[in-house]
JSON list of C-alpha atoms in Angstrom, two decimals:
[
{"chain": "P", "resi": 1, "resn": "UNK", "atom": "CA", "xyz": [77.09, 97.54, 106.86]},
{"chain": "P", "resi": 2, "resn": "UNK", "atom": "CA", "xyz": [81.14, 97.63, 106.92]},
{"chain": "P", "resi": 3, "resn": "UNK", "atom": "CA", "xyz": [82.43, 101.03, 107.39]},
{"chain": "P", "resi": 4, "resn": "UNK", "atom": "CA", "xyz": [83.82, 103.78, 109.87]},
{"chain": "P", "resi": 5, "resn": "UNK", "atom": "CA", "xyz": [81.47, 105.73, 112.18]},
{"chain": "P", "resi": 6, "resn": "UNK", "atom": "CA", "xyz": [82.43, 108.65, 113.76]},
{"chain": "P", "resi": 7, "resn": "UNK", "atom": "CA", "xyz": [80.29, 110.94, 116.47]},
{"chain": "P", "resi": 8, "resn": "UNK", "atom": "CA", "xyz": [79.05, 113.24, 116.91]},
{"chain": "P", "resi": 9, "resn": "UNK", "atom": "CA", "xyz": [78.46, 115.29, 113.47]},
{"chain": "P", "resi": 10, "resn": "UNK", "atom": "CA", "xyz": [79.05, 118.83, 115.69]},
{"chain": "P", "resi": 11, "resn": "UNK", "atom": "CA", "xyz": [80.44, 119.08, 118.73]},
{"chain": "P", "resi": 12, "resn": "UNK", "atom": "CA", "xyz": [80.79, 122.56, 120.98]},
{"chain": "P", "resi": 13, "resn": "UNK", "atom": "CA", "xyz": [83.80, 123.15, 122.59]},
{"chain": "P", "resi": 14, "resn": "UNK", "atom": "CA", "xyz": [83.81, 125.85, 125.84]},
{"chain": "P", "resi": 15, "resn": "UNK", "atom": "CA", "xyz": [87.08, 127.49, 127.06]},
{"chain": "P", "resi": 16, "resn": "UNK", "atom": "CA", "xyz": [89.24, 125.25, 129.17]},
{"chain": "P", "resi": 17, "resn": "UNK", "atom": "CA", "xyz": [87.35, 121.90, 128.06]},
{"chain": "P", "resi": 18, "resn": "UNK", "atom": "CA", "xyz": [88.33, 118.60, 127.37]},
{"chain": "P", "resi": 19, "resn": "UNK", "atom": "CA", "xyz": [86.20, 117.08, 124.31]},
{"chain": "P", "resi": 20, "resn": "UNK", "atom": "CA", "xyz": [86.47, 113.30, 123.24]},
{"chain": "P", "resi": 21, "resn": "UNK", "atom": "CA", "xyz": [85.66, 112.45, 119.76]},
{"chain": "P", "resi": 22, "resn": "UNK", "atom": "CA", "xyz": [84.66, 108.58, 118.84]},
{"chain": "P", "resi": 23, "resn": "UNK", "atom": "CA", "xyz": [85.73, 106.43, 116.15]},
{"chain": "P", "resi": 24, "resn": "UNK", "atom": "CA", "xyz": [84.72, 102.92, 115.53]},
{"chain": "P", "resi": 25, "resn": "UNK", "atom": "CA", "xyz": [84.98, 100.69, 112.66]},
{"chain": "P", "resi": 26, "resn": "UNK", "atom": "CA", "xyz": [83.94, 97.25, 111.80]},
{"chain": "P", "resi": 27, "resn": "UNK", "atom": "CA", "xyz": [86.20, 96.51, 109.21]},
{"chain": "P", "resi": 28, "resn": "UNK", "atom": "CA", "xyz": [88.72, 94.57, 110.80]},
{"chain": "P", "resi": 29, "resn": "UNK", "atom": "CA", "xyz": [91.35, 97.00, 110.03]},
{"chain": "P", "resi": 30, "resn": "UNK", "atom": "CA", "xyz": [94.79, 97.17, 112.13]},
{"chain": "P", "resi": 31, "resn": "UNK", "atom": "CA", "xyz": [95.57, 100.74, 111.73]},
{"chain": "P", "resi": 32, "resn": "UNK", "atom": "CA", "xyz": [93.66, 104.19, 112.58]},
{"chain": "P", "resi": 33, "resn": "UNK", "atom": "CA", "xyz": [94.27, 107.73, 111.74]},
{"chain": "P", "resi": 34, "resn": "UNK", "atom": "CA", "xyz": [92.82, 110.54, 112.97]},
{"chain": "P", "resi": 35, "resn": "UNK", "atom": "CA", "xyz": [93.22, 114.06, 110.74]},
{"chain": "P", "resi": 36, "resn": "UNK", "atom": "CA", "xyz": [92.35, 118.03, 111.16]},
{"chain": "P", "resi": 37, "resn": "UNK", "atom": "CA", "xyz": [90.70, 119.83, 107.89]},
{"chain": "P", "resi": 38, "resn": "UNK", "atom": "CA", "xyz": [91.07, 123.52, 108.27]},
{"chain": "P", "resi": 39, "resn": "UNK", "atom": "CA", "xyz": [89.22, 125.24, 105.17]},
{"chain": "P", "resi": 40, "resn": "UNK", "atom": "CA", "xyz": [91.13, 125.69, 102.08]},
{"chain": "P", "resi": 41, "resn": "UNK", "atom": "CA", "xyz": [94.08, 123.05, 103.83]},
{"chain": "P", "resi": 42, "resn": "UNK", "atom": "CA", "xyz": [94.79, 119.55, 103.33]},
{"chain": "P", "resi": 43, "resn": "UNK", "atom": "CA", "xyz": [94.38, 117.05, 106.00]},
{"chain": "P", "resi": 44, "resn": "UNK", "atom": "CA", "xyz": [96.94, 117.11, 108.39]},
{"chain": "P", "resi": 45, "resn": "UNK", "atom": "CA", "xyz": [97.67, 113.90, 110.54]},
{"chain": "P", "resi": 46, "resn": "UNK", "atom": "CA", "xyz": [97.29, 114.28, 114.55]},
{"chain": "P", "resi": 47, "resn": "UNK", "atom": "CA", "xyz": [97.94, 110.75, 115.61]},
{"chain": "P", "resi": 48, "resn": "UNK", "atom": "CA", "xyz": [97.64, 107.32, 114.18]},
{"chain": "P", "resi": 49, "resn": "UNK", "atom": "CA", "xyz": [98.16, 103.73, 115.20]},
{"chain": "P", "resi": 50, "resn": "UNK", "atom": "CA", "xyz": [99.03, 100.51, 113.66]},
{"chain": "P", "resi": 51, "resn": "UNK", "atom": "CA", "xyz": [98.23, 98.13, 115.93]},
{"chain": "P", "resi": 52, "resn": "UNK", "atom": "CA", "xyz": [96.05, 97.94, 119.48]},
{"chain": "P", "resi": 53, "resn": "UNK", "atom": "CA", "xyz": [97.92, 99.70, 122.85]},
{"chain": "P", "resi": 54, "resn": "UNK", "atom": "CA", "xyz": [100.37, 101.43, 120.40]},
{"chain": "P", "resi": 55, "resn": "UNK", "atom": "CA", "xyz": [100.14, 104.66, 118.50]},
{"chain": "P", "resi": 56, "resn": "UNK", "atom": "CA", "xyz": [102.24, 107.64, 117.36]},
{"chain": "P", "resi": 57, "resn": "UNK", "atom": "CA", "xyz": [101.87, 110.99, 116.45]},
{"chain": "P", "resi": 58, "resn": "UNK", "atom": "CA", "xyz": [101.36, 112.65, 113.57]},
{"chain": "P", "resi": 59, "resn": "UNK", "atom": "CA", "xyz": [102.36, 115.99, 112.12]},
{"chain": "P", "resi": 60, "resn": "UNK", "atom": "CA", "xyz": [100.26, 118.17, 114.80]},
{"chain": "P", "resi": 61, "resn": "UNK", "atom": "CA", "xyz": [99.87, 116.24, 117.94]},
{"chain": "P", "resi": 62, "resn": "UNK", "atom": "CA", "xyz": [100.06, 119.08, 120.46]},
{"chain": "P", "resi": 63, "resn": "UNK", "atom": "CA", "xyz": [97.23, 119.34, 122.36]},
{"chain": "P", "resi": 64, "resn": "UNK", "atom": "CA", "xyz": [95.47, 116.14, 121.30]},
{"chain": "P", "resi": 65, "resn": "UNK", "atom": "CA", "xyz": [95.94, 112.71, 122.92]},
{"chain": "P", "resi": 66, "resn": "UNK", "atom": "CA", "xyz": [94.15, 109.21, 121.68]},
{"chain": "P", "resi": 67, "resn": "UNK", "atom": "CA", "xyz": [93.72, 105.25, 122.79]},
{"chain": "P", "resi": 68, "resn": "UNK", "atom": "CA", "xyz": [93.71, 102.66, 121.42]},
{"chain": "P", "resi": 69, "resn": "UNK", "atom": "CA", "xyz": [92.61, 99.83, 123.78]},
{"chain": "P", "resi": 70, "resn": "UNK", "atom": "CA", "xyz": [90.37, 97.89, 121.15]},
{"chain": "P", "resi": 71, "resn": "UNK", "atom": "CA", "xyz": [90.87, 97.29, 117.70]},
{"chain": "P", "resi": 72, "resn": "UNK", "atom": "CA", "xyz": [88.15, 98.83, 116.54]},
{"chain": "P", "resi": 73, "resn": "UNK", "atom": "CA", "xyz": [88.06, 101.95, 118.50]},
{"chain": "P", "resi": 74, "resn": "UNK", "atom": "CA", "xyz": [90.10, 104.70, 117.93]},
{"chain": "P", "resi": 75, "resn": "UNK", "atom": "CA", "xyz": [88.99, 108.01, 120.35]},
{"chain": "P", "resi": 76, "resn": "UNK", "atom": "CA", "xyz": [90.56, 111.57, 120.08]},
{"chain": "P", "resi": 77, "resn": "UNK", "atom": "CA", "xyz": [90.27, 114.06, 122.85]},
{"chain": "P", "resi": 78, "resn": "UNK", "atom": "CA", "xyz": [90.81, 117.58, 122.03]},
{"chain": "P", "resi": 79, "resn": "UNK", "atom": "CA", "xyz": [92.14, 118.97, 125.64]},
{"chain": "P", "resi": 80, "resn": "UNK", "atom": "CA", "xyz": [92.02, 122.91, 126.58]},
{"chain": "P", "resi": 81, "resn": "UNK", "atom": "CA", "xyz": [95.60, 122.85, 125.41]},
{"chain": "P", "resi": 82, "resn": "UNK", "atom": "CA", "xyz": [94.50, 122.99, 122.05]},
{"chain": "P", "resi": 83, "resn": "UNK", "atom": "CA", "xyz": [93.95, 126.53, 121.48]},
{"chain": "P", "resi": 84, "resn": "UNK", "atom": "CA", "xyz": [92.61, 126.24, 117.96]},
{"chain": "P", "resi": 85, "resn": "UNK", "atom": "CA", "xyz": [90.75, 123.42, 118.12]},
{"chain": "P", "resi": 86, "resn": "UNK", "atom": "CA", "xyz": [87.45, 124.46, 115.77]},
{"chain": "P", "resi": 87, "resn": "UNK", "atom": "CA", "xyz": [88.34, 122.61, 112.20]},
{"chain": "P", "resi": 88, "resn": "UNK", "atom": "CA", "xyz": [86.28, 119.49, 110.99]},
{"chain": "P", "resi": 89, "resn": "UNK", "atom": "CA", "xyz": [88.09, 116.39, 112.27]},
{"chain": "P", "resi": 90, "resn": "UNK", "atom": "CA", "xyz": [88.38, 113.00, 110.01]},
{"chain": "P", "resi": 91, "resn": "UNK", "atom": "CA", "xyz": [88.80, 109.31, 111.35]},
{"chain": "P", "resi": 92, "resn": "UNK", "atom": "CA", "xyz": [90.18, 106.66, 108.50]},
{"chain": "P", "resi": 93, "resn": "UNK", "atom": "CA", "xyz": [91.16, 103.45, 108.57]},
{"chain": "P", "resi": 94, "resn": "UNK", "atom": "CA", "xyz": [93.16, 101.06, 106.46]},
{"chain": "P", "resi": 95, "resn": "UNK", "atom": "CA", "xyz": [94.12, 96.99, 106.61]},
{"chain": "P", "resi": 96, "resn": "UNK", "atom": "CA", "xyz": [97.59, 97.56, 108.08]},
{"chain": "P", "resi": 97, "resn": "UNK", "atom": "CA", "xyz": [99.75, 96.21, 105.65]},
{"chain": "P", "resi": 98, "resn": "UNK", "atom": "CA", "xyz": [101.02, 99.64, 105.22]},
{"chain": "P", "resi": 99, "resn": "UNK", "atom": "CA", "xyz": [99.72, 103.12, 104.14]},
{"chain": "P", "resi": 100, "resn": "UNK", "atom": "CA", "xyz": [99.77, 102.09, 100.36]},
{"chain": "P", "resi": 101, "resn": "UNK", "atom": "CA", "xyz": [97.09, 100.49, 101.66]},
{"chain": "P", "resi": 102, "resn": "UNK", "atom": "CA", "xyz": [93.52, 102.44, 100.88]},
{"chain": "P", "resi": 103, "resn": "UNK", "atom": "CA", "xyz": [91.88, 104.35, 103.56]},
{"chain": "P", "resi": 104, "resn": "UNK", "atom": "CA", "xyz": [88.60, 104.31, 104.56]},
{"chain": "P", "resi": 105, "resn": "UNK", "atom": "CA", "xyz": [87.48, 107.76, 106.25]},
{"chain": "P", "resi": 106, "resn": "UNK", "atom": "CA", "xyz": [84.13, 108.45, 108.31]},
{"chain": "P", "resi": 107, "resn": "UNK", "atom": "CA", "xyz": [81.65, 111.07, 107.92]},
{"chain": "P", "resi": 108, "resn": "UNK", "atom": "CA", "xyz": [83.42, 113.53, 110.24]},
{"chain": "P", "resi": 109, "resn": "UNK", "atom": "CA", "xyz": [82.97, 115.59, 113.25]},
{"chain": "P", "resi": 110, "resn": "UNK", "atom": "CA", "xyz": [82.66, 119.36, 113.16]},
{"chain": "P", "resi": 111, "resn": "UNK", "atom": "CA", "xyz": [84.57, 121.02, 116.25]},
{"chain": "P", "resi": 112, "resn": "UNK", "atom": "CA", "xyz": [83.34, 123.84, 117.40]},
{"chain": "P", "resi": 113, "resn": "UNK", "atom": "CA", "xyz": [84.37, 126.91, 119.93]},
{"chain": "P", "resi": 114, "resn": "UNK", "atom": "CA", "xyz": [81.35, 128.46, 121.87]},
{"chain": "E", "resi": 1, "resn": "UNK", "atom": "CA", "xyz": [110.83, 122.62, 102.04]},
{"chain": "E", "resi": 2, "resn": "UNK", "atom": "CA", "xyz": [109.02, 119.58, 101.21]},
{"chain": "E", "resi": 3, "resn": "UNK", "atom": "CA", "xyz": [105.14, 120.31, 99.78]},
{"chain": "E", "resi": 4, "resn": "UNK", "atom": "CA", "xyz": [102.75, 119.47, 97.92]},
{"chain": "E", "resi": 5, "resn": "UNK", "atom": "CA", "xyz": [100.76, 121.48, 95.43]},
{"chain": "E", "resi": 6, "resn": "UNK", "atom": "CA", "xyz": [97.30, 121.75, 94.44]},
{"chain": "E", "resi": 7, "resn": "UNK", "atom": "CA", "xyz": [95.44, 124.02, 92.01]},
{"chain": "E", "resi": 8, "resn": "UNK", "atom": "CA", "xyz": [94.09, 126.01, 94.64]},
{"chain": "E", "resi": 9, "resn": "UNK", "atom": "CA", "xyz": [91.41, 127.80, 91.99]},
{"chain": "E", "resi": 10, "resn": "UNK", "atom": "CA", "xyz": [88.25, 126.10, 91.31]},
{"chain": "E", "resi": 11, "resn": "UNK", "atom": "CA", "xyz": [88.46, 123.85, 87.84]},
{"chain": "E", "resi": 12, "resn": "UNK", "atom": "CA", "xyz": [85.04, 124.76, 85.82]},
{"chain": "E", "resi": 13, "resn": "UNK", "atom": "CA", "xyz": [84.49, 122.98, 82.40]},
{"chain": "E", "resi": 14, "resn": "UNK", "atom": "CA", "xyz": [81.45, 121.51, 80.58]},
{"chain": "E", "resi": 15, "resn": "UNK", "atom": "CA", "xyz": [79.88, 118.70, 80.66]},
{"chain": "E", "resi": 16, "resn": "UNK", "atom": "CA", "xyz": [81.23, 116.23, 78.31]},
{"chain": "E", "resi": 17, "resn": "UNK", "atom": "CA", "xyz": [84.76, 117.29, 78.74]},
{"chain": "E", "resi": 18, "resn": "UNK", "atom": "CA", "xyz": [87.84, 115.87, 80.05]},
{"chain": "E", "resi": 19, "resn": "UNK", "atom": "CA", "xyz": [89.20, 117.32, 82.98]},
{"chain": "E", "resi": 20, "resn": "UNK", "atom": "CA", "xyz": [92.87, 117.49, 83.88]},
{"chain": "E", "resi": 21, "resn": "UNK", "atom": "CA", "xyz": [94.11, 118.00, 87.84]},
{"chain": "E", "resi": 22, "resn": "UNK", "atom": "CA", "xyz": [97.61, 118.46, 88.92]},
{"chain": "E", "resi": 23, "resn": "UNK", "atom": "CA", "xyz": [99.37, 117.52, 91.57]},
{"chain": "E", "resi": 24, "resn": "UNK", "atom": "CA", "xyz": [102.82, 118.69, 92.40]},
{"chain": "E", "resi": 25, "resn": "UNK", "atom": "CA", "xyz": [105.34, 117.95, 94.90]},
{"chain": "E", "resi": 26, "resn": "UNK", "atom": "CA", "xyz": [109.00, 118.68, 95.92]},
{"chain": "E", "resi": 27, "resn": "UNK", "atom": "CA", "xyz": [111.23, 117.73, 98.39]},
{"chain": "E", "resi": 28, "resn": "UNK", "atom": "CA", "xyz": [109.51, 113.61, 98.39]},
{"chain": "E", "resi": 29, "resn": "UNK", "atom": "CA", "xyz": [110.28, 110.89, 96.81]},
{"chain": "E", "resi": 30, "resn": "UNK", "atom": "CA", "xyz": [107.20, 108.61, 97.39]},
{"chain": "E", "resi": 31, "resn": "UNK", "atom": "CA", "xyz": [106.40, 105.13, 96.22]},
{"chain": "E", "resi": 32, "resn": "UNK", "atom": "CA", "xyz": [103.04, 105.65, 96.13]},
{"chain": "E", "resi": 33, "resn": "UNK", "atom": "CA", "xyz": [100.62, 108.62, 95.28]},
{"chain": "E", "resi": 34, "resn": "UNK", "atom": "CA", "xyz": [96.69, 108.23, 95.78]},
{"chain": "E", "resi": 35, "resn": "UNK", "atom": "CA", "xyz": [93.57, 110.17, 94.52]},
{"chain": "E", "resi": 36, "resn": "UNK", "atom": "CA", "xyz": [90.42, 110.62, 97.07]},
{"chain": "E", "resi": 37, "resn": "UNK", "atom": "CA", "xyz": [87.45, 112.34, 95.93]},
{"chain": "E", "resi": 38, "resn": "UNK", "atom": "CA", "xyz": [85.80, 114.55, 98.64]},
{"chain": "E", "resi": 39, "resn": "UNK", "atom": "CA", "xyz": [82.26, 115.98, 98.83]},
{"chain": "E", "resi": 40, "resn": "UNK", "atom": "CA", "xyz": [81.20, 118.80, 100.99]},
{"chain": "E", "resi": 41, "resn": "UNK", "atom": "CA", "xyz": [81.05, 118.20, 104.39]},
{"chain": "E", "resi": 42, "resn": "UNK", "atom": "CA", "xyz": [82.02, 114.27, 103.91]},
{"chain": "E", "resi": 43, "resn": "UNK", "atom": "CA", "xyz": [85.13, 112.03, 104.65]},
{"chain": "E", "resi": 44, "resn": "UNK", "atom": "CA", "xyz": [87.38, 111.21, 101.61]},
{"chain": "E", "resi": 45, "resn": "UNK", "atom": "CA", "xyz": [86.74, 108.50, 99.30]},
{"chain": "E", "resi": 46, "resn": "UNK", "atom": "CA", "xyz": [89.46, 106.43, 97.50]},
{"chain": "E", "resi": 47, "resn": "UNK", "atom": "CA", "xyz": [89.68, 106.33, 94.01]},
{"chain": "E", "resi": 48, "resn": "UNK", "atom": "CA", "xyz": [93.32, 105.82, 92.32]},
{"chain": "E", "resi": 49, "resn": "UNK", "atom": "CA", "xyz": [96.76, 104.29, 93.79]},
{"chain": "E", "resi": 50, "resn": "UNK", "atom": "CA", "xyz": [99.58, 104.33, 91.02]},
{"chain": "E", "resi": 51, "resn": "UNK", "atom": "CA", "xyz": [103.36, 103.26, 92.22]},
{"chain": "E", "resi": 52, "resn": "UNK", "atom": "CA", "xyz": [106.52, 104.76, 90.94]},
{"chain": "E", "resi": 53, "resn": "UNK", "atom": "CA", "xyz": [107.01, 102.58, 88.88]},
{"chain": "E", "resi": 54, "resn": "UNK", "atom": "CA", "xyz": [103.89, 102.53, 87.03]},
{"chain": "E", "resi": 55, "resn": "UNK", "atom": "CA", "xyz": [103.54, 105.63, 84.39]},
{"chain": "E", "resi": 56, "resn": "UNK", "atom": "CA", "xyz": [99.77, 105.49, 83.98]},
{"chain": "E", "resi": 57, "resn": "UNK", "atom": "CA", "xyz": [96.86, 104.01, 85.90]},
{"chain": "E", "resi": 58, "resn": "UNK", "atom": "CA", "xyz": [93.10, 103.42, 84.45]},
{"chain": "E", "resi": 59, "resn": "UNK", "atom": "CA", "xyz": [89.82, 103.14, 85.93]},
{"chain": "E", "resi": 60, "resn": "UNK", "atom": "CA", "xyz": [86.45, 103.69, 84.05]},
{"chain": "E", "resi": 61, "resn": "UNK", "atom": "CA", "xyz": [86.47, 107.17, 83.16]},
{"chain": "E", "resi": 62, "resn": "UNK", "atom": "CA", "xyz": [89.19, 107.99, 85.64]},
{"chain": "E", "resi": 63, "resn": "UNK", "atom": "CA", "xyz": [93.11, 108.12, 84.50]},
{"chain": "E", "resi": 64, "resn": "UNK", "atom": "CA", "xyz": [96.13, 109.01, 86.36]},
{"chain": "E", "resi": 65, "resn": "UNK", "atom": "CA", "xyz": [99.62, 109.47, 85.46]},
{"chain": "E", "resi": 66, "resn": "UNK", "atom": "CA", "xyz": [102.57, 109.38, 87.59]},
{"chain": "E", "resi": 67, "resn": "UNK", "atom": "CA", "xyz": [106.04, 111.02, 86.32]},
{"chain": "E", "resi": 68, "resn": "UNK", "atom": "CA", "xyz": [108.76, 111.12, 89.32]},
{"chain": "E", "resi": 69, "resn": "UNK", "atom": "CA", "xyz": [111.36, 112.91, 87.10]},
{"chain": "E", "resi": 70, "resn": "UNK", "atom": "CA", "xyz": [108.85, 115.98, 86.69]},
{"chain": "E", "resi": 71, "resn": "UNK", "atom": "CA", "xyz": [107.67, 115.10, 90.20]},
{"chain": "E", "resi": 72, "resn": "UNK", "atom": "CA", "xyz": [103.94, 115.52, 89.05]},
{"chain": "E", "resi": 73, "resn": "UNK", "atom": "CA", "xyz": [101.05, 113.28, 88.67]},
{"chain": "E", "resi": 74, "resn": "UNK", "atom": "CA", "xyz": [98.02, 114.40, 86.67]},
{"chain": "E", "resi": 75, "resn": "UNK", "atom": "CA", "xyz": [94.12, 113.85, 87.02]},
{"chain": "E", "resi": 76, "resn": "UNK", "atom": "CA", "xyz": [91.63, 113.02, 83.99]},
{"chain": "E", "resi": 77, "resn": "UNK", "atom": "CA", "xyz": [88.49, 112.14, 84.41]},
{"chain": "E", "resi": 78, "resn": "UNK", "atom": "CA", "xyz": [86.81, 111.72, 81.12]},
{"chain": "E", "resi": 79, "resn": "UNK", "atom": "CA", "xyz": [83.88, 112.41, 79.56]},
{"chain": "E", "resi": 80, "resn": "UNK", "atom": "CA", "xyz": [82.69, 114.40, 82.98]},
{"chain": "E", "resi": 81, "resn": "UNK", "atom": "CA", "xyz": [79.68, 114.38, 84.51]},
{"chain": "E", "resi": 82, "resn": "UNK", "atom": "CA", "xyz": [78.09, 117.16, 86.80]},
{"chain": "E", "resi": 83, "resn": "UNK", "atom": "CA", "xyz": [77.70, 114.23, 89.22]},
{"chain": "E", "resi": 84, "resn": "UNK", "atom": "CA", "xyz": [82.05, 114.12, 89.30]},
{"chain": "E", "resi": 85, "resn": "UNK", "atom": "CA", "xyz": [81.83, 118.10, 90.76]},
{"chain": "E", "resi": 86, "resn": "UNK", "atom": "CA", "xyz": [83.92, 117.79, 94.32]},
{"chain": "E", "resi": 87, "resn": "UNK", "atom": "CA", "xyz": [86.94, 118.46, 95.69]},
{"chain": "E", "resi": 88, "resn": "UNK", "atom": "CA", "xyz": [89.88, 116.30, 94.51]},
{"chain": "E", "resi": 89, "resn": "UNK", "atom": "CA", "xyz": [92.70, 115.29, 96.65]},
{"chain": "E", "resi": 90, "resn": "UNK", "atom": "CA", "xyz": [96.43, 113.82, 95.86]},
{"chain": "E", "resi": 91, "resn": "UNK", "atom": "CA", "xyz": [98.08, 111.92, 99.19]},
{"chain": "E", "resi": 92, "resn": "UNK", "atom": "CA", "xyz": [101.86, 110.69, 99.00]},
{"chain": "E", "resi": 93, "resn": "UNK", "atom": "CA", "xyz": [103.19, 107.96, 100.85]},
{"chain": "E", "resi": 94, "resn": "UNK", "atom": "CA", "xyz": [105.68, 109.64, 103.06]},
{"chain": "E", "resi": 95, "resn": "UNK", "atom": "CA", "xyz": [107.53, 109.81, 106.49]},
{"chain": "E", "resi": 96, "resn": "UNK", "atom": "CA", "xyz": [109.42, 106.62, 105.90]},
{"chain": "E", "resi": 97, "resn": "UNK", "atom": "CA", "xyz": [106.55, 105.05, 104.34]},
{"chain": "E", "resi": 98, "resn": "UNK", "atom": "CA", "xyz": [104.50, 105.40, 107.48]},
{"chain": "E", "resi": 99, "resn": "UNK", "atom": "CA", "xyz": [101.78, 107.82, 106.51]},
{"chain": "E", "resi": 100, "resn": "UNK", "atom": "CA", "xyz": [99.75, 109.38, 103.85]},
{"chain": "E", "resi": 101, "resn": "UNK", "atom": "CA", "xyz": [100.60, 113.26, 103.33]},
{"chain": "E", "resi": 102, "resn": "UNK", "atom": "CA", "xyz": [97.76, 115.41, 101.27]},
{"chain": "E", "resi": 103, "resn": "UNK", "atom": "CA", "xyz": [97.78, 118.14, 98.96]},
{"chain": "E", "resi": 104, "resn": "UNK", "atom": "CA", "xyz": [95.19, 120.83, 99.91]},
{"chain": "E", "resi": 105, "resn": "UNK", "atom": "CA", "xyz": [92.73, 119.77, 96.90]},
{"chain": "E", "resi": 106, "resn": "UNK", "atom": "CA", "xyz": [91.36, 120.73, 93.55]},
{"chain": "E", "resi": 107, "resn": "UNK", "atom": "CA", "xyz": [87.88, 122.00, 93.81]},
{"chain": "E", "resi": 108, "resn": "UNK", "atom": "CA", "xyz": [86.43, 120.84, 90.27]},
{"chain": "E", "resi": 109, "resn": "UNK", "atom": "CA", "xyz": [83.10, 122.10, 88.98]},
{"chain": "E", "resi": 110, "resn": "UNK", "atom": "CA", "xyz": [80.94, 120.09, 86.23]},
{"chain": "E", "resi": 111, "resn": "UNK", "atom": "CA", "xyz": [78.72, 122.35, 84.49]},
{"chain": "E", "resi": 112, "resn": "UNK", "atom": "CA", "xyz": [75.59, 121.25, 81.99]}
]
């Protein structure tokens, strides 16, 4: 099956951790996007990346930081500079010739602070 | 400001009906606005792209229109289905043309 995966579904967070969220698709798709969903919000772009070693960030970077060293991964690590880090977190994908372009999301990851 | 502008009230209507979603926005001028359905808990899925210069986009029971002087893009989905009950998103191309920027959603509920 062609598609994104992202993991885990939940993830717990303690104070002062680092926590790395995975993305991988299979689709052969150039660019990656990782977004935040905060209840009753849109998504909100943290980073995203259009081709492999290169990305840029989005709209609410601070205190998130990504790779992207193959072109089908795409990881997100939530460091203890994030102070607000608990919102459900969304990987997508799309061909690359643009952001006109479609884009195919994963299932998701819930964040969560303990 | 630039935003973008949602219904943020649940949408209820029968089943059978058409249902109409708006989506608002100021401050952009995009060449491209998308629809994504979402279900609880679950990643967006794709449904419409219509282009600026296109005033009306079709697709089964699914209709959007697109009108840059009133800045506003509208939602039908026609004779709905209590299958079609999610939340509803608009996205605008935007930042140069290098990424997708979403309204918050319409929350639309089918009932029988």
């Amino acid at each position: 099956d062609g598609g994104i995966t992202q993991s885990p579904k939940y993830l717990f967070r303690k104070e002062g951790q680092n926590v790395t969220l995975s993305c991988e698709q299979n689709l052969n798709h150039d660019a990656m996007y990782w977004y935040r969903q905060d209840p009753g919000q849109g998504l909100r772009l943290i980073y995203y990346s259009q081709i492999v070693n290169d990305f840029q960030k989005g709209d609410i970077a601070e205190g998130y930081s990504v790779s992207r060293e193959k072109k089908e991964s795409f990881p997100l690590t939530v460091t203890s500079a994030q102070k607000n880090p608990t919102a459900f977190y969304l990987c997508a994908s799309s061909s690359g010739n643009g952001p006109q372009e479609t884009q195919y999301f994963g299932p998701g990851t819930r964040l969560l602070v303990l | 400001s630039q935003k973008i502008e949602q219904n943020s009230e649940a949408l209820n209507i029968q089943e059978g009906k058409t249902a109409t979603l708006t989506c608002n926005y100021t401050n952009y001028s995009p060449a491209y606005l998308q629809w994504y359905r979402q279900d609880p808990g679950r990643g967006p899925v794709f449904l419409l792209l219509i282009r600026e210069n296109e005033k009306e986009k079709r697709k089964e029971r699914l209709k959007v229109t697109f009108d840059t002087t009133l800045k506003q893009s509208l939602f039908h989905i026609t004779a709905s289905q209590p299958a079609d009950s999610a939340t509803y998103l608009c996205a605008l191309l935007t930042g140069g043309g290098n990424k997708l920027t979403f309204g918050t959603g319409t929350q639309l509920k089918v009932e029988l």
